[in-house]
Amino acid sequence: MELITILSTIILIATISTFILSIGAYILYKVRSRREQRQILSPVVNTQAELVTVKEADEWEELRRKSGRPSLSRVQGEGVLNEREKPEPKPVIKVEKVKTEKSMSPRFVKYNPQEIENAVGELKWK
Amino acid sequence: MLNLNYSNYEIIIVNDGSTDDTKAIAESMVGYHKGTVSQIKISLINKVNGGKSTALNAGIKYSDAEFVLCMDGDSQLSPDSLRFAVRHFKDAKIGAVAGNVKVVNRKKLLTDLQALEYIEGLNMARSAQSYLRAVNIIPGPIGLFRKKAIVDAGYYSRDTFAEDADLTLKILAADWNIYYEPRAISFTEAPSKLQQLLKQRYRWTRGIIQSIRKHKKLLINPTISFRNTAILWSMFYEALIWPTMNIAAHLFFIIAALFFGFSSLIIFWWIGLAILDFISALYCIITEKEESRLLPYTIVYRMFFILVIDICKAMSTIEEFLGIRMTWGKLERTGV
């Protein structure tokens, strides 16, 4: 019976300490995060997005030119993308530059407009 | 990623405006690399920082594959993860497969407790939900999706802080099934400091509540989809009811001991919880072939670790309902 009393006291003290520790740690976390938030507030940088990839095949380049699309390999994806984006109409992101190993070839043309609205700065593929 | 036992895949790295040397390192990796089975193409998207959801969406939209695997930058896949996960797509109704997340940075009290939590708390629940083909959260460190399911769901959204929970609910709402594959393993780095852990759980809790609120129509109307209503109620229970009950029970036993002299009640409460946790942890450790040294942690797991987490959940819930502004913050990574 005495053992139960001793154990109960230990558990009780440990539980109360955990309660206090948890609330204290939470308050400390909030204070710190508020301080960090103040430090993070820095001027917005208007940066572009870029795609870095390897060139795939020359015949795709040929087909791309014929179809007038940025890349044959992206035609399917682009179709799906357009369909998806119907409910929320958005501006098309310009493909400016695609860095490739051998040559420059634009591969990606679209981006989610909702994200552009929310993203920091203007988003473009270059 | 190059060590995956799978032949036909490509890697797309999305650099979401990193301020360190991520860009330079990632650029040096672009090209074709020798994988376990075949040549693997690595591409890179450098974009301005817009949050995790925009980064994932950029990668998903760039990919023209039928299936896409989304993972975090601090996670590592096991070699067979993709092979085990992708076979479930034979069933045309499966829209996504949730993987098994394991803590990689163990050997510390806090990370060991999280390892136990992932095994016992998260993965066991996902296994149960998998029977209904309705896993309620596809974890960020490993989620394999049928691209059409993501398209149907409307991609990752920016309006919640738990974009993975939100997308999962949207996929379920679009009438796709979600399976859990325990052999598709992703090793992730868990917070090793209490402050970092609280930061993570704060975001998870508020994000999950935001997702539940976003889909409240499904929560209150079981005629739309009974399965989805059940799933949302289980999330609601886990996010709100259970932490409240746990804190209330602890307070009850403290008050009973301090003011009414029933000091022995708390020890029986603790023994009961420890036995239940021990049994379920033992089962999970055996079935997942996990480290048996995690078993003794069950003694402090429910009574102390979960209490800390639940108090954080309760506080976060209050803040969410009060509409207090929040930001993503940044978790410290040690790069284990």
Short mmCIF file of C-alpha atoms in Angstrom, two decimals:
data_model
loop_
_atom_site.label_atom_id
_atom_site.label_comp_id
_atom_site.label_asym_id
_atom_site.label_seq_id
_atom_site.Cartn_x
_atom_site.Cartn_y
_atom_site.Cartn_z
CA MET A 1 0.00 0.00 0.00
CA GLU A 2 2.88 2.30 0.83
CA LEU A 3 4.48 1.57 -2.53
CA ILE A 4 1.32 2.70 -4.29
CA THR A 5 1.34 5.93 -2.32
CA ILE A 6 4.98 6.60 -3.20
CA LEU A 7 4.43 5.81 -6.87
CA SER A 8 1.28 7.92 -6.95
CA THR A 9 3.17 10.85 -5.51
CA ILE A 10 5.93 10.45 -8.12
CA ILE A 11 3.43 10.22 -10.97
CA LEU A 12 1.46 13.14 -9.60
CA ILE A 13 4.51 15.38 -9.34
CA ALA A 14 5.70 14.28 -12.79
CA THR A 15 2.27 14.96 -14.32
CA ILE A 16 2.00 18.40 -12.75
CA SER A 17 5.55 19.18 -13.88
CA THR A 18 4.69 18.03 -17.43
CA PHE A 19 1.65 20.30 -17.43
CA ILE A 20 3.70 23.28 -16.33
CA LEU A 21 6.53 22.42 -18.74
CA SER A 22 4.12 22.05 -21.67
CA ILE A 23 2.38 25.35 -21.06
CA GLY A 24 5.71 27.09 -20.41
CA ALA A 25 7.28 25.62 -23.56
CA TYR A 26 4.26 26.65 -25.60
CA ILE A 27 4.39 30.24 -24.31
CA LEU A 28 8.14 30.35 -24.98
CA TYR A 29 7.55 29.01 -28.48
CA LYS A 30 4.97 31.72 -29.16
CA VAL A 31 7.27 34.46 -27.86
CA ARG A 32 10.18 33.19 -29.98
CA SER A 33 8.11 32.73 -33.12
CA ARG A 34 6.75 36.26 -32.78
CA ARG A 35 10.31 37.58 -32.49
CA GLU A 36 11.41 35.49 -35.52
CA GLN A 37 8.43 36.73 -37.52
CA ARG A 38 9.49 40.32 -36.92
CA GLN A 39 13.02 39.54 -38.13
CA ILE A 40 11.81 37.71 -41.24
CA LEU A 41 9.86 40.72 -42.53
CA SER A 42 12.27 41.84 -45.23
CA PRO A 43 11.74 43.58 -48.59
CA VAL A 44 10.19 41.40 -51.29
CA VAL A 45 12.54 40.39 -54.09
CA ASN A 46 11.06 40.06 -57.56
CA THR A 47 12.74 36.89 -58.83
CA GLN A 48 11.98 34.82 -61.87
CA ALA A 49 11.54 31.09 -62.04
CA GLU A 50 13.63 28.95 -64.31
CA LEU A 51 13.69 25.39 -65.47
CA VAL A 52 16.99 23.60 -65.69
CA THR A 53 16.86 20.36 -67.58
CA VAL A 54 18.58 18.30 -70.23
CA LYS A 55 17.60 18.42 -73.86
CA GLU A 56 15.77 15.24 -74.84
CA ALA A 57 15.71 14.52 -78.56
CA ASP A 58 16.13 16.50 -81.75
CA GLU A 59 12.99 15.14 -83.40
CA TRP A 60 10.98 16.53 -80.47
CA GLU A 61 12.42 19.92 -81.23
CA GLU A 62 11.23 19.52 -84.82
CA LEU A 63 7.73 18.53 -83.70
CA ARG A 64 7.71 21.33 -81.19
CA ARG A 65 8.38 23.85 -83.92
CA LYS A 66 5.65 22.35 -86.10
CA SER A 67 3.06 22.30 -83.33
CA GLY A 68 4.06 25.71 -82.07
CA ARG A 69 4.23 24.36 -78.54
CA PRO A 70 7.17 24.66 -76.23
CA SER A 71 8.00 20.96 -76.26
CA LEU A 72 6.33 17.80 -77.48
CA SER A 73 7.05 16.07 -74.22
CA ARG A 74 4.95 18.66 -72.46
CA VAL A 75 1.98 18.70 -74.80
CA GLN A 76 -0.01 16.13 -72.82
CA GLY A 77 0.68 17.74 -69.50
CA GLU A 78 -0.24 21.09 -70.86
CA GLY A 79 -3.64 19.82 -72.00
CA VAL A 80 -4.40 18.50 -68.56
CA LEU A 81 -3.20 21.71 -67.08
CA ASN A 82 -5.53 23.80 -69.20
CA GLU A 83 -8.48 21.64 -68.28
CA ARG A 84 -7.67 21.90 -64.59
CA GLU A 85 -7.30 25.58 -64.65
CA LYS A 86 -10.68 26.27 -66.24
CA PRO A 87 -12.48 26.89 -62.94
CA GLU A 88 -9.97 29.49 -61.87
CA PRO A 89 -8.87 31.51 -64.91
CA LYS A 90 -5.32 32.71 -64.68
CA PRO A 91 -2.63 34.40 -66.70
CA VAL A 92 -0.24 32.29 -68.72
CA ILE A 93 3.28 32.41 -67.43
CA LYS A 94 5.75 33.37 -70.08
CA VAL A 95 8.50 30.96 -70.92
CA GLU A 96 11.55 33.10 -71.21
CA LYS A 97 14.49 30.76 -71.04
CA VAL A 98 15.20 27.11 -70.49
CA LYS A 99 18.72 26.16 -69.64
CA THR A 100 19.75 22.91 -71.29
CA GLU A 101 22.96 21.01 -71.56
CA LYS A 102 23.38 21.45 -75.28
CA SER A 103 21.00 24.16 -76.40
CA MET A 104 18.36 26.51 -75.15
CA SER A 105 14.87 25.08 -75.54
CA PRO A 106 11.68 26.30 -73.85
CA ARG A 107 9.85 23.44 -72.18
CA PHE A 108 7.28 24.71 -69.77
CA VAL A 109 4.70 27.32 -70.39
CA LYS A 110 2.03 27.34 -67.78
CA TYR A 111 1.75 27.84 -64.14
CA ASN A 112 -1.11 27.94 -61.65
CA PRO A 113 -2.43 31.48 -61.53
CA GLN A 114 -3.76 31.18 -57.98
CA GLU A 115 -0.25 30.49 -56.87
CA ILE A 116 1.07 33.44 -58.77
CA GLU A 117 -1.32 35.70 -56.92
CA ASN A 118 -0.09 34.40 -53.63
CA ALA A 119 3.55 33.97 -54.44
CA VAL A 120 6.06 36.59 -53.46
CA GLY A 121 6.90 38.56 -56.57
CA GLU A 122 6.11 37.88 -60.16
CA LEU A 123 6.59 34.31 -61.33
CA LYS A 124 7.96 33.61 -64.76
CA TRP A 125 9.75 30.74 -66.38
CA LYS A 126 12.93 31.96 -67.87
CA MET B 1 16.62 8.75 -55.11
CA LEU B 2 18.93 7.18 -57.68
CA ASN B 3 18.94 3.94 -55.70
CA LEU B 4 15.29 3.10 -56.26
CA ASN B 5 14.61 -0.38 -57.58
CA TYR B 6 12.44 0.90 -60.38
CA SER B 7 13.25 1.36 -64.02
CA ASN B 8 11.11 4.12 -65.42
CA TYR B 9 11.15 7.31 -63.42
CA GLU B 10 12.58 10.80 -63.47
CA ILE B 11 13.45 13.17 -60.66
CA ILE B 12 12.23 16.76 -60.55
CA ILE B 13 13.84 18.96 -57.92
CA VAL B 14 11.96 22.11 -57.00
CA ASN B 15 14.04 24.80 -55.39
CA ASP B 16 11.48 27.03 -53.71
CA GLY B 17 13.66 30.10 -53.36
CA SER B 18 16.22 28.55 -51.03
CA THR B 19 18.63 31.04 -49.55
CA ASP B 20 21.43 28.53 -48.97
CA ASP B 21 23.46 26.72 -51.65
CA THR B 22 20.60 24.39 -52.63
CA LYS B 23 20.40 25.95 -56.09
CA ALA B 24 24.05 25.38 -56.94
CA ILE B 25 24.02 21.82 -55.61
CA ALA B 26 20.80 20.99 -57.45
CA GLU B 27 22.07 22.50 -60.71
CA SER B 28 25.16 20.35 -60.54
CA MET B 29 22.88 17.31 -60.45
CA VAL B 30 20.79 18.14 -63.53
CA GLY B 31 21.21 15.64 -66.35
CA TYR B 32 21.16 11.88 -66.75
CA HIS B 33 22.53 9.76 -63.92
CA LYS B 34 23.08 6.06 -63.51
CA GLY B 35 20.29 4.58 -61.42
CA THR B 36 20.00 1.06 -60.03
CA VAL B 37 18.14 -0.19 -63.08
CA SER B 38 18.34 2.51 -65.74
CA GLN B 39 19.47 6.04 -66.57
CA ILE B 40 17.58 8.55 -64.46
CA LYS B 41 16.89 12.07 -65.67
CA ILE B 42 17.10 14.88 -63.12
CA SER B 43 15.54 18.26 -63.81
CA LEU B 44 15.40 21.34 -61.65
CA ILE B 45 12.85 24.07 -61.24
CA ASN B 46 14.17 27.17 -59.55
CA LYS B 47 11.36 29.40 -58.39
CA VAL B 48 10.72 32.27 -56.07
CA ASN B 49 9.69 31.22 -52.59
CA GLY B 50 5.97 30.65 -52.62
CA GLY B 51 5.44 27.89 -50.08
CA LYS B 52 5.47 24.13 -50.21
CA SER B 53 2.20 23.81 -52.09
CA THR B 54 3.37 26.02 -54.97
CA ALA B 55 6.64 24.12 -55.16
CA LEU B 56 4.85 20.77 -55.32
CA ASN B 57 2.38 22.06 -57.89
CA ALA B 58 5.21 23.37 -60.07
CA GLY B 59 6.84 19.92 -60.06
CA ILE B 60 3.57 18.08 -60.65
CA LYS B 61 2.58 20.33 -63.55
CA TYR B 62 5.97 20.02 -65.14
CA SER B 63 5.81 16.24 -64.98
CA ASP B 64 4.04 14.47 -67.81
CA ALA B 65 4.03 11.13 -66.01
CA GLU B 66 0.89 9.21 -65.10
CA PHE B 67 2.05 8.85 -61.49
CA VAL B 68 3.92 11.35 -59.35
CA LEU B 69 5.61 10.79 -56.04
CA CYS B 70 5.78 13.82 -53.77
CA MET B 71 8.29 13.95 -50.96
CA ASP B 72 10.01 16.46 -48.70
CA GLY B 73 13.54 17.75 -49.02
CA ASP B 74 14.52 16.24 -45.68
CA SER B 75 13.26 12.74 -46.48
CA GLN B 76 14.91 9.69 -47.99
CA LEU B 77 13.12 6.86 -49.75
CA SER B 78 13.91 3.21 -49.20
CA PRO B 79 15.03 1.46 -52.42
CA ASP B 80 11.83 -0.56 -52.79
CA SER B 81 9.39 2.18 -51.84
CA LEU B 82 8.34 3.09 -55.37
CA ARG B 83 8.05 -0.52 -56.51
CA PHE B 84 5.80 -1.46 -53.60
CA ALA B 85 3.65 1.64 -53.85
CA VAL B 86 3.08 1.82 -57.59
CA ARG B 87 1.57 -1.67 -57.96
CA HIS B 88 -1.61 -0.58 -56.14
CA PHE B 89 -2.52 1.56 -59.12
CA LYS B 90 -3.58 -1.64 -60.91
CA ASP B 91 -6.86 -0.84 -59.22
CA ALA B 92 -8.23 2.00 -61.34
CA LYS B 93 -10.06 3.47 -58.35
CA ILE B 94 -6.88 4.05 -56.36
CA GLY B 95 -5.98 7.72 -56.64
CA ALA B 96 -3.05 7.75 -54.24
CA VAL B 97 -0.89 5.55 -52.06
CA ALA B 98 0.33 6.78 -48.69
CA GLY B 99 3.73 5.56 -47.62
CA ASN B 100 5.19 4.63 -44.27
CA VAL B 101 7.15 7.42 -42.57
CA LYS B 102 9.93 6.52 -40.16
CA VAL B 103 12.10 8.74 -38.02
CA VAL B 104 15.72 8.58 -39.11
CA ASN B 105 17.45 10.72 -36.44
CA ARG B 106 16.87 8.51 -33.40
CA LYS B 107 18.92 7.86 -30.24
CA LYS B 108 17.58 10.97 -28.49
CA LEU B 109 14.68 10.89 -26.04
CA LEU B 110 12.49 13.25 -28.05
CA THR B 111 13.18 11.68 -31.44
CA ASP B 112 12.80 8.14 -30.05
CA LEU B 113 9.41 9.10 -28.64
CA GLN B 114 8.46 10.47 -32.04
CA ALA B 115 9.68 7.27 -33.68
CA LEU B 116 7.31 5.37 -31.39
CA GLU B 117 4.53 7.82 -32.15
CA TYR B 118 4.98 7.38 -35.91
CA ILE B 119 4.89 3.60 -35.57
CA GLU B 120 2.12 3.30 -33.02
CA GLY B 121 0.07 6.41 -33.52
CA LEU B 122 0.26 7.30 -37.18
CA ASN B 123 1.06 4.15 -39.13
CA MET B 124 -1.31 1.87 -37.23
CA ALA B 125 -4.17 4.30 -37.84
CA ARG B 126 -3.29 4.44 -41.53
CA SER B 127 -3.29 0.65 -41.76
CA ALA B 128 -6.81 0.62 -40.34
CA GLN B 129 -7.99 3.36 -42.69
CA SER B 130 -6.44 1.49 -45.58
CA TYR B 131 -9.01 -1.29 -45.17
CA LEU B 132 -11.62 1.29 -46.10
CA ARG B 133 -9.33 2.59 -48.87
CA ALA B 134 -9.67 5.95 -47.21
CA VAL B 135 -6.42 7.07 -45.62
CA ASN B 136 -7.11 10.55 -44.24
CA ILE B 137 -3.62 12.05 -44.55
CA ILE B 138 -1.09 11.18 -47.22
CA PRO B 139 2.13 12.13 -45.45
CA GLY B 140 4.37 14.82 -46.92
CA PRO B 141 7.53 12.66 -46.85
CA ILE B 142 6.01 10.03 -49.17
CA GLY B 143 2.84 10.13 -51.19
CA LEU B 144 2.43 8.51 -54.58
CA PHE B 145 -0.39 9.94 -56.66
CA ARG B 146 -2.16 9.17 -59.86
CA LYS B 147 -1.74 12.51 -61.57
CA LYS B 148 -5.37 12.48 -62.68
CA ALA B 149 -6.45 12.27 -59.04
CA ILE B 150 -4.43 15.40 -58.23
CA VAL B 151 -5.90 17.13 -61.25
CA ASP B 152 -9.43 16.11 -60.18
CA ALA B 153 -8.72 17.35 -56.68
CA GLY B 154 -7.41 20.70 -57.90
CA TYR B 155 -3.76 20.35 -56.93
CA TYR B 156 -2.27 21.42 -53.62
CA SER B 157 -3.92 24.50 -52.12
CA ARG B 158 -2.36 27.40 -50.31
CA ASP B 159 -5.29 28.09 -48.03
CA THR B 160 -4.38 25.62 -45.27
CA PHE B 161 -1.18 24.89 -43.37
CA ALA B 162 -1.61 21.14 -43.85
CA GLU B 163 -1.56 20.96 -47.63
CA ASP B 164 -1.14 17.17 -47.52
CA ALA B 165 -4.27 16.67 -45.38
CA ASP B 166 -6.21 19.08 -47.56
CA LEU B 167 -5.21 17.38 -50.81
CA THR B 168 -6.03 13.97 -49.32
CA LEU B 169 -9.52 15.13 -48.39
CA LYS B 170 -9.99 16.63 -51.83
CA ILE B 171 -8.93 13.37 -53.48
CA LEU B 172 -11.36 11.43 -51.28
CA ALA B 173 -14.08 13.97 -52.06
CA ALA B 174 -13.40 13.43 -55.77
CA ASP B 175 -14.34 9.78 -55.12
CA TRP B 176 -10.89 8.27 -55.42
CA ASN B 177 -9.62 5.60 -53.04
CA ILE B 178 -6.40 5.92 -51.05
CA TYR B 179 -4.32 3.00 -49.94
CA TYR B 180 -1.53 2.70 -47.37
CA GLU B 181 1.58 0.72 -48.27
CA PRO B 182 3.72 0.01 -45.19
CA ARG B 183 6.65 -1.23 -47.28
CA ALA B 184 6.96 2.08 -49.12
CA ILE B 185 9.19 3.65 -46.53
CA SER B 186 10.41 7.20 -46.27
CA PHE B 187 12.92 8.16 -43.60
CA THR B 188 12.39 11.64 -42.30
CA GLU B 189 14.16 13.91 -39.88
CA ALA B 190 12.08 14.57 -36.78
CA PRO B 191 12.47 17.73 -34.66
CA SER B 192 15.08 17.09 -32.00
CA LYS B 193 14.23 20.08 -29.81
CA LEU B 194 11.00 20.65 -27.93
CA GLN B 195 10.54 24.11 -29.44
CA GLN B 196 10.87 22.71 -32.96
CA LEU B 197 8.46 19.90 -32.16
CA LEU B 198 5.88 22.37 -30.85
CA LYS B 199 6.32 24.46 -33.98
CA GLN B 200 5.67 21.42 -36.15
CA ARG B 201 2.64 20.28 -34.16
CA TYR B 202 1.23 23.77 -34.02
CA ARG B 203 1.25 23.89 -37.81
CA TRP B 204 -0.13 20.36 -38.17
CA THR B 205 -3.00 21.02 -35.75
CA ARG B 206 -4.04 24.33 -37.23
CA GLY B 207 -3.62 22.97 -40.74
CA ILE B 208 -5.77 19.93 -40.03
CA ILE B 209 -8.50 22.05 -38.43
CA GLN B 210 -8.38 24.37 -41.45
CA SER B 211 -8.78 21.35 -43.74
CA ILE B 212 -11.70 20.01 -41.69
CA ARG B 213 -13.38 23.42 -41.76
CA LYS B 214 -12.81 23.63 -45.49
CA HIS B 215 -14.60 20.31 -45.96
CA LYS B 216 -17.25 20.83 -43.28
CA LYS B 217 -19.99 20.08 -45.78
CA LEU B 218 -18.78 16.47 -45.82
CA LEU B 219 -18.53 16.47 -42.05
CA ILE B 220 -22.17 17.37 -41.46
CA ASN B 221 -23.78 15.69 -44.44
CA PRO B 222 -23.23 11.91 -44.59
CA THR B 223 -25.54 11.60 -47.61
CA ILE B 224 -22.79 13.04 -49.84
CA SER B 225 -20.37 10.27 -48.88
CA PHE B 226 -20.74 8.28 -45.70
CA ARG B 227 -17.13 7.12 -45.92
CA ASN B 228 -15.80 10.66 -46.15
CA THR B 229 -18.03 11.79 -43.28
CA ALA B 230 -16.63 8.98 -41.12
CA ILE B 231 -13.08 9.92 -42.09
CA LEU B 232 -13.64 13.59 -41.29
CA TRP B 233 -15.20 12.73 -37.93
CA SER B 234 -12.20 10.57 -37.08
CA MET B 235 -9.94 13.54 -37.91
CA PHE B 236 -12.14 15.81 -35.85
CA TYR B 237 -11.99 13.37 -32.96
CA GLU B 238 -8.22 13.09 -33.19
CA ALA B 239 -7.63 16.83 -33.56
CA LEU B 240 -10.14 18.17 -31.06
CA ILE B 241 -12.00 15.65 -28.93
CA TRP B 242 -9.17 13.34 -27.95
CA PRO B 243 -6.71 16.05 -26.77
CA THR B 244 -9.49 17.71 -24.76
CA MET B 245 -10.42 14.38 -23.14
CA ASN B 246 -6.80 13.59 -22.35
CA ILE B 247 -6.13 16.96 -20.74
CA ALA B 248 -9.42 16.82 -18.83
CA ALA B 249 -8.61 13.33 -17.53
CA HIS B 250 -5.19 14.45 -16.33
CA LEU B 251 -6.67 17.50 -14.64
CA PHE B 252 -9.33 15.31 -13.02
CA PHE B 253 -6.73 12.98 -11.50
CA ILE B 254 -4.55 15.89 -10.34
CA ILE B 255 -7.51 17.62 -8.68
CA ALA B 256 -8.73 14.33 -7.18
CA ALA B 257 -5.28 13.77 -5.68
CA LEU B 258 -4.59 17.30 -4.48
CA PHE B 259 -7.99 18.35 -3.18
CA PHE B 260 -9.89 15.13 -2.41
CA GLY B 261 -7.08 12.83 -1.29
CA PHE B 262 -7.58 10.21 -4.05
CA SER B 263 -3.88 10.16 -4.77
CA SER B 264 -3.75 6.48 -5.77
CA LEU B 265 -6.19 6.98 -8.66
CA ILE B 266 -3.52 8.55 -10.84
CA ILE B 267 -1.19 5.57 -10.56
CA PHE B 268 -3.90 3.15 -11.75
CA TRP B 269 -4.71 5.52 -14.61
CA TRP B 270 -1.05 5.62 -15.60
CA ILE B 271 -0.61 1.82 -15.28
CA GLY B 272 -3.70 1.26 -17.43
CA LEU B 273 -2.45 3.58 -20.17
CA ALA B 274 1.09 2.20 -20.04
CA ILE B 275 -0.16 -1.40 -20.42
CA LEU B 276 -2.37 -0.48 -23.39
CA ASP B 277 0.48 1.41 -25.03
CA PHE B 278 2.93 -1.38 -24.33
CA ILE B 279 0.70 -3.95 -26.03
CA SER B 280 -0.02 -1.82 -29.08
CA ALA B 281 3.64 -0.76 -29.36
CA LEU B 282 4.73 -4.40 -29.10
CA TYR B 283 2.34 -5.37 -31.89
CA CYS B 284 3.51 -2.49 -34.12
CA ILE B 285 7.21 -3.13 -33.45
CA ILE B 286 6.81 -6.81 -34.35
CA THR B 287 4.76 -6.21 -37.48
CA GLU B 288 7.00 -3.39 -38.70
CA LYS B 289 10.21 -5.17 -37.67
CA GLU B 290 11.17 -2.09 -35.69
CA GLU B 291 13.71 -1.59 -32.92
CA SER B 292 12.64 -3.31 -29.70
CA ARG B 293 14.52 -0.74 -27.64
CA LEU B 294 11.61 1.64 -28.30
CA LEU B 295 9.32 -0.48 -26.09
CA PRO B 296 10.39 0.96 -22.69
CA TYR B 297 9.40 4.40 -23.93
CA THR B 298 5.75 3.35 -23.61
CA ILE B 299 6.12 4.04 -19.88
CA VAL B 300 6.43 7.76 -20.47
CA TYR B 301 4.80 7.95 -23.88
CA ARG B 302 1.11 8.49 -23.07
CA MET B 303 1.37 10.11 -19.72
CA PHE B 304 4.02 12.68 -20.58
CA PHE B 305 4.92 12.92 -24.29
CA ILE B 306 1.34 12.78 -25.53
CA LEU B 307 0.29 15.19 -22.79
CA VAL B 308 2.80 17.75 -24.09
CA ILE B 309 1.55 17.22 -27.64
CA ASP B 310 -2.09 17.43 -26.59
CA ILE B 311 -1.58 20.66 -24.67
CA CYS B 312 0.08 22.10 -27.78
CA LYS B 313 -2.86 20.85 -29.88
CA ALA B 314 -5.38 22.40 -27.50
CA MET B 315 -3.60 25.76 -27.49
CA SER B 316 -3.25 25.70 -31.30
CA THR B 317 -6.95 24.86 -31.64
CA ILE B 318 -7.89 27.83 -29.45
CA GLU B 319 -5.67 30.09 -31.56
CA GLU B 320 -7.19 28.73 -34.75
CA PHE B 321 -10.73 29.45 -33.57
CA LEU B 322 -9.65 32.90 -32.38
CA GLY B 323 -8.25 33.47 -35.87
CA ILE B 324 -4.75 34.39 -34.71
CA ARG B 325 -2.41 34.95 -37.66
CA MET B 326 0.18 32.26 -38.30
CA THR B 327 3.12 31.70 -40.62
CA TRP B 328 4.87 28.58 -41.86
CA GLY B 329 8.04 29.23 -39.89
CA LYS B 330 11.13 27.18 -40.54
CA LEU B 331 12.16 23.91 -38.95
CA GLU B 332 15.80 23.48 -38.13
CA ARG B 333 17.35 20.51 -39.93
CA THR B 334 20.60 18.93 -39.01
CA GLY B 335 20.85 16.88 -42.22
CA VAL B 336 21.10 13.40 -40.76
#
